Amino acid sequence: KKQQQDVFEERYLRCISILGKGNFGSVELCLYDPWGDNTGDLVAVKELQSNKQATVADFQREIQTISSLHCDYIVKYKGICYSAGRLSTKLVMEYLPYGSLIGYMEKHRQNVCTRRLLLFASQICKGMEYLQSMRYVHRDLAARNILVASDTLVKIADFGLTKIIPVDKEYYRVTQPGESPIFWYAPESVLELKFSHKSDVWSFGIVLHELFSYCDISRNPKRLCIQKIGSYVQSPSMAIHLLNLLKDNWRLPMPSQCPPKVHSIMMQCWEFNSEDRPSFSSLQDMFENSLLIDER
Ligand SMILES: C[C@H](Nc1nc(-c2c[nH]c3ncc(Cl)cc23)ncc1F)C(=O)NCC(F)(F)F
């Protein structure tokens, strides 16, 4: 049953700009202004891009997922809007004015210190710990899917690929790869399309690398992997090349000015065997242990 405050009336929803295009939906910045005097709230509204391969069912699942999450480190669900004309539902979320982590880092890179990077990392870790407690696997954890709420708060967003781990299993196996961001994927996800909390931990290690590279486009995971593999390689065999590199223990190079202890955390997240990777709760302890912050 939808609680009353969940439903937004389309006639009061005024589109201001397009924020971006996600896995299979676009997100618009809207003003929800029932009084018609511009005293309303800014909201982020996601709607299904009909031409994409994802189905209405996927979008319904995304709405179901995000509306069940209540955590300071996860973008807040506000409600839904039934757009009568287009027979499709829109997802209404809180609008975070600082935008995505990538854009924020491009703009504020100069005055983001190591302590703040570690604060952001521990917040993402707390959000992932909560997600795991709900038996959700995000499957698309990447800096592009982290939003900045303020100079001292980031939140996980985009639950379009999120799945629930069945009670009797430790992992979720997807049937078709889709447009998979393989450079953020754990080996078992690339090879067997298996996703678990431990494959999210691998992706968290990649996000750590992005954070400590200040989301520098010239050193982003995809570019560094393709540089290593060779840009002549086309996509299906790209996955095989990447897998062989990982088997030979190649990993993303340590970002410059990255504290050695942070690099060691990344390497733990990138253990080839999923059971050798730390859990989000033990990662949380590593970040809480403030010694890590000051030692360079
Ligand atoms: C497709 C949408 N893309 C973008 N969204 C925003 C944005 C700013 N402020 C926002 N506040 C709430 C939301 Cl849901 C998005 C934004 N900015 C740039 C984008 F390209 C998106 O959802 N991206 C995933 C994630 F949200 F994690 F960044």
mmCIF file of C-alpha atoms and ligand atoms in Angstrom:
data_model
loop_
_atom_site.group_PDB
_atom_site.id
_atom_site.type_symbol
_atom_site.label_atom_id
_atom_site.label_comp_id
_atom_site.label_asym_id
_atom_site.label_seq_id
_atom_site.Cartn_x
_atom_site.Cartn_y
_atom_site.Cartn_z
ATOM 1 C CA LYS A 1 0.000 0.000 0.000
ATOM 2 C CA LYS A 2 1.385 3.472 -0.863
ATOM 3 C CA GLN A 3 1.349 5.857 2.113
ATOM 4 C CA GLN A 4 -0.277 9.174 1.184
ATOM 5 C CA GLN A 5 2.954 11.212 1.109
ATOM 6 C CA ASP A 6 4.356 8.731 -1.404
ATOM 7 C CA VAL A 7 2.259 9.972 -4.317
ATOM 8 C CA PHE A 8 3.348 13.066 -6.266
ATOM 9 C CA GLU A 9 0.847 14.584 -8.716
ATOM 10 C CA GLU A 10 2.319 15.028 -12.162
ATOM 11 C CA ARG A 11 0.550 18.340 -12.704
ATOM 12 C CA TYR A 12 2.599 19.915 -9.842
ATOM 13 C CA LEU A 13 5.897 18.434 -11.062
ATOM 14 C CA ARG A 14 7.805 21.055 -13.084
ATOM 15 C CA CYS A 15 10.901 19.851 -14.972
ATOM 16 C CA ILE A 16 13.872 22.223 -14.655
ATOM 17 C CA SER A 17 16.740 20.316 -16.258
ATOM 18 C CA ILE A 18 18.055 16.861 -17.151
ATOM 19 C CA LEU A 19 20.584 15.690 -14.555
ATOM 20 C CA GLY A 20 21.782 12.675 -16.517
ATOM 21 C CA LYS A 21 21.096 9.263 -18.010
ATOM 22 C CA GLY A 22 21.562 6.135 -15.880
ATOM 23 C CA ASN A 23 21.502 2.416 -16.662
ATOM 24 C CA PHE A 24 18.108 2.540 -18.301
ATOM 25 C CA GLY A 25 16.478 5.732 -17.090
ATOM 26 C CA SER A 26 17.011 9.460 -17.188
ATOM 27 C CA VAL A 27 16.894 11.668 -14.098
ATOM 28 C CA GLU A 28 15.450 15.177 -14.206
ATOM 29 C CA LEU A 29 15.696 18.008 -11.695
ATOM 30 C CA CYS A 30 12.102 19.060 -10.969
ATOM 31 C CA LEU A 31 10.320 21.513 -8.712
ATOM 32 C CA TYR A 32 7.312 19.943 -6.949
ATOM 33 C CA ASP A 33 5.148 22.999 -6.459
ATOM 34 C CA PRO A 34 1.555 22.152 -5.407
ATOM 35 C CA TRP A 35 0.868 25.748 -4.322
ATOM 36 C CA GLY A 36 1.975 27.068 -7.712
ATOM 37 C CA ASP A 37 4.026 29.863 -6.088
ATOM 38 C CA ASN A 38 7.552 28.384 -6.417
ATOM 39 C CA THR A 39 7.652 27.544 -2.714
ATOM 40 C CA GLY A 40 7.885 23.822 -3.536
ATOM 41 C CA ASP A 41 10.785 21.367 -3.144
ATOM 42 C CA LEU A 42 13.471 20.467 -5.640
ATOM 43 C CA VAL A 43 13.352 16.726 -6.368
ATOM 44 C CA ALA A 44 15.193 14.271 -8.632
ATOM 45 C CA VAL A 45 12.749 12.370 -10.831
ATOM 46 C CA LYS A 46 13.757 9.181 -12.634
ATOM 47 C CA GLU A 47 11.732 7.748 -15.501
ATOM 48 C CA LEU A 48 12.188 4.669 -17.613
ATOM 49 C CA GLN A 49 13.743 5.277 -21.046
ATOM 50 C CA SER A 50 11.388 3.036 -23.030
ATOM 51 C CA ASN A 51 13.927 2.322 -25.796
ATOM 52 C CA LYS A 52 16.382 0.682 -23.391
ATOM 53 C CA GLN A 53 16.606 -3.097 -22.999
ATOM 54 C CA ALA A 54 15.503 -2.950 -19.386
ATOM 55 C CA THR A 55 11.857 -3.687 -18.716
ATOM 56 C CA VAL A 56 9.180 -1.994 -16.655
ATOM 57 C CA ALA A 57 9.653 -4.898 -14.234
ATOM 58 C CA ASP A 58 13.303 -3.874 -13.706
ATOM 59 C CA PHE A 59 12.202 -0.322 -12.958
ATOM 60 C CA GLN A 60 9.478 -1.532 -10.590
ATOM 61 C CA ARG A 61 12.154 -3.568 -8.806
ATOM 62 C CA GLU A 62 14.393 -0.485 -8.563
ATOM 63 C CA ILE A 63 11.490 1.463 -6.997
ATOM 64 C CA GLN A 64 10.773 -1.431 -4.637
ATOM 65 C CA THR A 65 14.457 -1.548 -3.657
ATOM 66 C CA ILE A 66 15.074 2.148 -3.016
ATOM 67 C CA SER A 67 11.772 2.601 -1.150
ATOM 68 C CA SER A 68 12.850 -0.128 1.296
ATOM 69 C CA LEU A 69 16.180 1.566 2.153
ATOM 70 C CA HIS A 70 16.477 3.945 5.128
ATOM 71 C CA CYS A 71 20.101 4.959 5.667
ATOM 72 C CA ASP A 72 21.960 8.294 5.915
ATOM 73 C CA TYR A 73 24.452 7.061 3.323
ATOM 74 C CA ILE A 74 21.885 6.077 0.675
ATOM 75 C CA VAL A 75 19.950 8.535 -1.508
ATOM 76 C CA LYS A 76 16.420 8.956 -0.093
ATOM 77 C CA TYR A 77 13.264 7.730 -1.787
ATOM 78 C CA LYS A 78 10.510 10.369 -1.700
ATOM 79 C CA GLY A 79 7.699 8.724 -3.627
ATOM 80 C CA ILE A 80 6.265 7.982 -7.013
ATOM 81 C CA CYS A 81 4.370 9.872 -9.688
ATOM 82 C CA TYR A 82 1.867 8.098 -11.903
ATOM 83 C CA SER A 83 2.085 9.881 -15.241
ATOM 84 C CA ALA A 84 -1.341 9.138 -16.698
ATOM 85 C CA GLY A 85 -0.436 10.136 -20.251
ATOM 86 C CA ARG A 86 2.570 7.900 -20.613
ATOM 87 C CA LEU A 87 1.139 5.046 -18.516
ATOM 88 C CA SER A 88 4.501 4.893 -16.761
ATOM 89 C CA THR A 89 5.525 5.493 -13.158
ATOM 90 C CA LYS A 90 8.224 7.984 -12.197
ATOM 91 C CA LEU A 91 10.518 7.552 -9.205
ATOM 92 C CA VAL A 92 10.845 10.680 -7.028
ATOM 93 C CA MET A 93 14.015 11.000 -4.930
ATOM 94 C CA GLU A 94 15.720 13.677 -2.857
ATOM 95 C CA TYR A 95 17.805 16.060 -4.966
ATOM 96 C CA LEU A 96 21.447 16.334 -3.928
ATOM 97 C CA PRO A 97 22.697 19.732 -5.125
ATOM 98 C CA TYR A 98 26.397 18.844 -5.101
ATOM 99 C CA GLY A 99 25.808 16.204 -7.783
ATOM 100 C CA SER A 100 27.831 13.096 -8.539
ATOM 101 C CA LEU A 101 31.178 12.414 -6.853
ATOM 102 C CA ILE A 102 32.980 12.564 -10.222
ATOM 103 C CA GLY A 103 31.734 16.075 -10.989
ATOM 104 C CA TYR A 104 32.399 17.191 -7.399
ATOM 105 C CA MET A 105 36.001 15.945 -7.511
ATOM 106 C CA GLU A 106 36.631 17.645 -10.863
ATOM 107 C CA LYS A 107 35.520 20.918 -9.292
ATOM 108 C CA HIS A 108 36.876 20.698 -5.728
ATOM 109 C CA ARG A 109 39.924 18.385 -6.157
ATOM 110 C CA GLN A 110 42.333 21.075 -4.891
ATOM 111 C CA ASN A 111 40.831 21.346 -1.413
ATOM 112 C CA VAL A 112 39.867 17.733 -0.713
ATOM 113 C CA CYS A 113 42.433 16.297 1.708
ATOM 114 C CA THR A 114 43.188 12.651 2.581
ATOM 115 C CA ARG A 115 41.049 12.839 5.718
ATOM 116 C CA ARG A 116 38.003 13.847 3.662
ATOM 117 C CA LEU A 117 38.646 11.039 1.134
ATOM 118 C CA LEU A 118 38.714 8.619 4.069
ATOM 119 C CA LEU A 119 35.521 10.142 5.483
ATOM 120 C CA PHE A 120 33.800 9.605 2.108
ATOM 121 C CA ALA A 121 35.206 6.052 1.889
ATOM 122 C CA SER A 122 33.914 5.160 5.359
ATOM 123 C CA GLN A 123 30.470 6.611 4.543
ATOM 124 C CA ILE A 124 30.230 4.517 1.373
ATOM 125 C CA CYS A 125 31.371 1.527 3.443
ATOM 126 C CA LYS A 126 28.604 2.192 6.014
ATOM 127 C CA GLY A 127 26.028 2.448 3.226
ATOM 128 C CA MET A 128 27.236 -0.864 1.786
ATOM 129 C CA GLU A 129 27.201 -2.465 5.256
ATOM 130 C CA TYR A 130 23.531 -1.438 5.554
ATOM 131 C CA LEU A 131 22.775 -2.699 2.029
ATOM 132 C CA GLN A 132 24.356 -6.051 2.933
ATOM 133 C CA SER A 133 22.261 -6.224 6.110
ATOM 134 C CA MET A 134 19.199 -6.018 3.821
ATOM 135 C CA ARG A 135 20.630 -8.854 1.653
ATOM 136 C CA TYR A 136 20.986 -6.520 -1.339
ATOM 137 C CA VAL A 137 23.904 -6.694 -3.802
ATOM 138 C CA HIS A 138 24.370 -3.318 -5.528
ATOM 139 C CA ARG A 139 26.249 -4.711 -8.610
ATOM 140 C CA ASP A 140 27.108 -1.226 -9.902
ATOM 141 C CA LEU A 141 29.157 0.371 -7.118
ATOM 142 C CA ALA A 142 31.295 3.024 -8.806
ATOM 143 C CA ALA A 143 32.192 6.694 -8.216
ATOM 144 C CA ARG A 144 29.677 7.628 -10.962
ATOM 145 C CA ASN A 145 26.940 6.211 -8.723
ATOM 146 C CA ILE A 146 27.924 8.111 -5.597
ATOM 147 C CA LEU A 147 26.208 11.437 -4.887
ATOM 148 C CA VAL A 148 27.544 14.321 -2.803
ATOM 149 C CA ALA A 149 25.030 15.711 -0.273
ATOM 150 C CA SER A 150 27.460 18.235 1.263
ATOM 151 C CA ASP A 151 31.210 18.831 1.688
ATOM 152 C CA THR A 152 31.141 16.166 4.397
ATOM 153 C CA LEU A 153 28.492 13.672 3.230
ATOM 154 C CA VAL A 154 28.230 11.289 0.285
ATOM 155 C CA LYS A 155 25.445 8.809 -0.536
ATOM 156 C CA ILE A 156 25.131 5.674 -2.643
ATOM 157 C CA ALA A 157 22.587 5.909 -5.493
ATOM 158 C CA ASP A 158 21.339 4.160 -8.657
ATOM 159 C CA PHE A 159 19.821 0.815 -7.589
ATOM 160 C CA GLY A 160 18.943 -0.152 -11.173
ATOM 161 C CA LEU A 161 21.091 -3.309 -11.101
ATOM 162 C CA THR A 162 20.585 -4.151 -7.408
ATOM 163 C CA LYS A 163 19.474 -7.730 -6.633
ATOM 164 C CA ILE A 164 18.408 -9.570 -3.492
ATOM 165 C CA ILE A 165 20.557 -12.559 -2.487
ATOM 166 C CA PRO A 166 18.226 -15.581 -2.128
ATOM 167 C CA VAL A 167 18.132 -16.853 1.480
ATOM 168 C CA ASP A 168 19.628 -20.238 0.603
ATOM 169 C CA LYS A 169 22.556 -18.856 -1.430
ATOM 170 C CA GLU A 170 25.636 -16.690 -0.995
ATOM 171 C CA TYR A 171 25.477 -15.138 -4.432
ATOM 172 C CA TYR A 172 23.184 -14.028 -7.242
ATOM 173 C CA ARG A 173 23.836 -15.266 -10.780
ATOM 174 C CA VAL A 174 22.518 -13.014 -13.550
ATOM 175 C CA THR A 175 21.395 -14.528 -16.832
ATOM 176 C CA GLN A 176 22.491 -11.936 -19.392
ATOM 177 C CA PRO A 177 25.562 -9.666 -18.985
ATOM 178 C CA GLY A 178 23.909 -6.478 -20.272
ATOM 179 C CA GLU A 179 26.137 -3.428 -20.709
ATOM 180 C CA SER A 180 28.358 -4.562 -17.869
ATOM 181 C CA PRO A 181 30.977 -2.167 -16.465
ATOM 182 C CA ILE A 182 33.542 -5.031 -16.347
ATOM 183 C CA PHE A 183 36.364 -2.787 -15.072
ATOM 184 C CA TRP A 184 34.503 -2.517 -11.761
ATOM 185 C CA TYR A 185 33.620 -6.243 -11.698
ATOM 186 C CA ALA A 186 35.176 -8.960 -9.538
ATOM 187 C CA PRO A 187 36.711 -11.894 -11.507
ATOM 188 C CA GLU A 188 33.826 -14.263 -10.647
ATOM 189 C CA SER A 189 31.369 -11.652 -11.934
ATOM 190 C CA VAL A 190 33.254 -11.295 -15.243
ATOM 191 C CA LEU A 191 33.716 -15.046 -15.666
ATOM 192 C CA GLU A 192 30.517 -16.544 -14.196
ATOM 193 C CA LEU A 193 28.174 -13.533 -13.824
ATOM 194 C CA LYS A 194 28.149 -14.332 -10.082
ATOM 195 C CA PHE A 195 27.439 -11.394 -7.773
ATOM 196 C CA SER A 196 27.723 -11.372 -3.973
ATOM 197 C CA HIS A 197 28.528 -9.045 -1.096
ATOM 198 C CA LYS A 198 32.158 -9.960 -1.768
ATOM 199 C CA SER A 199 31.910 -8.867 -5.407
ATOM 200 C CA ASP A 200 30.534 -5.545 -4.117
ATOM 201 C CA VAL A 201 33.664 -5.417 -1.891
ATOM 202 C CA TRP A 202 35.829 -5.742 -5.015
ATOM 203 C CA SER A 203 33.946 -2.814 -6.595
ATOM 204 C CA PHE A 204 34.374 -0.860 -3.346
ATOM 205 C CA GLY A 205 38.140 -1.321 -3.806
ATOM 206 C CA ILE A 206 37.798 0.187 -7.298
ATOM 207 C CA VAL A 207 35.823 3.115 -5.802
ATOM 208 C CA LEU A 208 38.673 3.598 -3.275
ATOM 209 C CA HIS A 209 41.064 3.795 -6.234
ATOM 210 C CA GLU A 210 38.790 6.361 -7.929
ATOM 211 C CA LEU A 211 38.571 8.387 -4.700
ATOM 212 C CA PHE A 212 42.336 8.470 -4.181
ATOM 213 C CA SER A 213 42.811 9.310 -7.858
ATOM 214 C CA TYR A 214 40.418 12.242 -7.233
ATOM 215 C CA CYS A 215 38.225 10.712 -9.991
ATOM 216 C CA ASP A 216 40.811 11.902 -12.505
ATOM 217 C CA ILE A 217 39.468 10.845 -15.913
ATOM 218 C CA SER A 218 43.020 10.172 -17.180
ATOM 219 C CA ARG A 219 43.526 7.570 -14.438
ATOM 220 C CA ASN A 220 40.064 6.022 -14.305
ATOM 221 C CA PRO A 221 39.846 2.218 -14.025
ATOM 222 C CA LYS A 222 38.540 1.677 -17.561
ATOM 223 C CA ARG A 223 41.308 3.746 -19.143
ATOM 224 C CA LEU A 224 44.086 2.166 -17.037
ATOM 225 C CA CYS A 225 42.872 -1.373 -17.881
ATOM 226 C CA ILE A 226 42.544 -0.608 -21.604
ATOM 227 C CA GLN A 227 46.031 0.962 -21.607
ATOM 228 C CA LYS A 228 47.356 -2.287 -20.130
ATOM 229 C CA ILE A 229 45.345 -4.604 -22.383
ATOM 230 C CA GLY A 230 45.760 -2.616 -25.569
ATOM 231 C CA SER A 231 43.118 -0.390 -27.127
ATOM 232 C CA TYR A 232 42.934 -2.595 -30.245
ATOM 233 C CA VAL A 233 41.109 -5.333 -28.255
ATOM 234 C CA GLN A 234 37.354 -5.412 -28.834
ATOM 235 C CA SER A 235 34.787 -5.981 -26.118
ATOM 236 C CA PRO A 236 33.923 -9.712 -25.839
ATOM 237 C CA SER A 237 37.620 -10.699 -25.569
ATOM 238 C CA MET A 238 38.311 -7.603 -23.462
ATOM 239 C CA ALA A 239 36.792 -9.516 -20.535
ATOM 240 C CA ILE A 240 39.092 -12.502 -21.148
ATOM 241 C CA HIS A 241 42.160 -10.265 -21.385
ATOM 242 C CA LEU A 242 41.175 -8.523 -18.142
ATOM 243 C CA LEU A 243 40.573 -11.851 -16.395
ATOM 244 C CA ASN A 244 44.014 -13.183 -17.454
ATOM 245 C CA LEU A 245 45.668 -9.996 -16.179
ATOM 246 C CA LEU A 246 43.893 -10.400 -12.822
ATOM 247 C CA LYS A 247 44.872 -14.092 -12.700
ATOM 248 C CA ASP A 248 48.507 -13.000 -13.262
ATOM 249 C CA ASN A 249 48.048 -10.721 -10.236
ATOM 250 C CA TRP A 250 48.066 -7.469 -12.199
ATOM 251 C CA ARG A 251 46.038 -4.811 -10.343
ATOM 252 C CA LEU A 252 45.351 -1.108 -10.879
ATOM 253 C CA PRO A 253 48.530 0.883 -10.099
ATOM 254 C CA MET A 254 48.606 2.672 -6.724
ATOM 255 C CA PRO A 255 47.370 6.260 -7.154
ATOM 256 C CA SER A 256 50.086 8.864 -6.374
ATOM 257 C CA GLN A 257 49.843 10.317 -2.806
ATOM 258 C CA CYS A 258 47.751 7.308 -1.765
ATOM 259 C CA PRO A 259 48.651 6.343 1.838
ATOM 260 C CA PRO A 260 50.211 2.850 1.815
ATOM 261 C CA LYS A 261 47.603 1.586 4.310
ATOM 262 C CA VAL A 262 44.818 2.634 1.971
ATOM 263 C CA HIS A 263 46.570 0.845 -0.881
ATOM 264 C CA SER A 264 46.756 -2.274 1.262
ATOM 265 C CA ILE A 265 42.990 -2.057 1.859
ATOM 266 C CA MET A 266 42.436 -1.827 -1.915
ATOM 267 C CA MET A 267 44.601 -4.908 -2.442
ATOM 268 C CA GLN A 268 42.600 -6.836 0.189
ATOM 269 C CA CYS A 269 39.376 -5.913 -1.664
ATOM 270 C CA TRP A 270 41.019 -7.222 -4.853
ATOM 271 C CA GLU A 271 41.870 -10.715 -3.567
ATOM 272 C CA PHE A 272 41.149 -13.060 -6.479
ATOM 273 C CA ASN A 273 39.170 -15.503 -4.309
ATOM 274 C CA SER A 274 36.044 -13.810 -2.982
ATOM 275 C CA GLU A 275 36.261 -15.474 0.455
ATOM 276 C CA ASP A 276 39.718 -13.900 0.987
ATOM 277 C CA ARG A 277 38.251 -10.386 0.688
ATOM 278 C CA PRO A 278 37.285 -8.458 3.861
ATOM 279 C CA SER A 279 33.623 -7.877 4.749
ATOM 280 C CA PHE A 280 32.206 -4.347 4.783
ATOM 281 C CA SER A 281 32.075 -4.462 8.586
ATOM 282 C CA SER A 282 35.796 -5.304 8.861
ATOM 283 C CA LEU A 283 36.532 -2.594 6.259
ATOM 284 C CA GLN A 284 34.564 -0.222 8.490
ATOM 285 C CA ASP A 285 36.863 -1.083 11.437
ATOM 286 C CA MET A 286 39.911 -0.299 9.276
ATOM 287 C CA PHE A 287 38.514 3.167 8.503
ATOM 288 C CA GLU A 288 37.391 3.748 12.106
ATOM 289 C CA ASN A 289 40.933 2.968 13.259
ATOM 290 C CA SER A 290 42.027 6.581 12.859
ATOM 291 C CA LEU A 291 45.769 5.638 12.969
ATOM 292 C CA LEU A 292 45.301 4.796 9.314
ATOM 293 C CA ILE A 293 44.332 8.374 8.498
ATOM 294 C CA ASP A 294 47.527 10.197 9.520
ATOM 295 C CA GLU A 295 50.249 7.731 8.594
ATOM 296 C CA ARG A 296 51.476 8.456 5.060
HETATM 297 C C1 LIG B 1 21.094 9.345 -14.052
HETATM 298 C C2 LIG B 1 21.547 10.268 -12.953
HETATM 299 N N1 LIG B 1 22.694 11.005 -13.422
HETATM 300 C C3 LIG B 1 23.104 12.162 -12.764
HETATM 301 N N2 LIG B 1 22.512 12.563 -11.600
HETATM 302 C C4 LIG B 1 22.982 13.720 -11.010
HETATM 303 C C5 LIG B 1 22.370 14.184 -9.767
HETATM 304 C C6 LIG B 1 22.677 15.391 -9.160
HETATM 305 N N3 LIG B 1 21.961 15.514 -8.016
HETATM 306 C C7 LIG B 1 21.180 14.411 -7.877
HETATM 307 N N4 LIG B 1 20.325 14.122 -6.884
HETATM 308 C C8 LIG B 1 19.668 12.954 -6.941
HETATM 309 C C9 LIG B 1 19.869 12.061 -7.977
HETATM 310 CL CL1 LIG B 1 18.995 10.543 -7.976
HETATM 311 C C10 LIG B 1 20.739 12.331 -9.031
HETATM 312 C C11 LIG B 1 21.415 13.534 -8.964
HETATM 313 N N5 LIG B 1 23.999 14.453 -11.514
HETATM 314 C C12 LIG B 1 24.590 14.054 -12.662
HETATM 315 C C13 LIG B 1 24.158 12.896 -13.298
HETATM 316 F F1 LIG B 1 24.716 12.502 -14.455
HETATM 317 C C14 LIG B 1 21.887 9.437 -11.729
HETATM 318 O O1 LIG B 1 20.991 9.038 -11.003
HETATM 319 N N6 LIG B 1 23.182 9.128 -11.585
HETATM 320 C C15 LIG B 1 23.582 8.207 -10.542
HETATM 321 C C16 LIG B 1 23.887 9.007 -9.286
HETATM 322 F F2 LIG B 1 22.754 9.547 -8.811
HETATM 323 F F3 LIG B 1 24.417 8.189 -8.369
HETATM 324 F F4 LIG B 1 24.761 9.984 -9.596
#
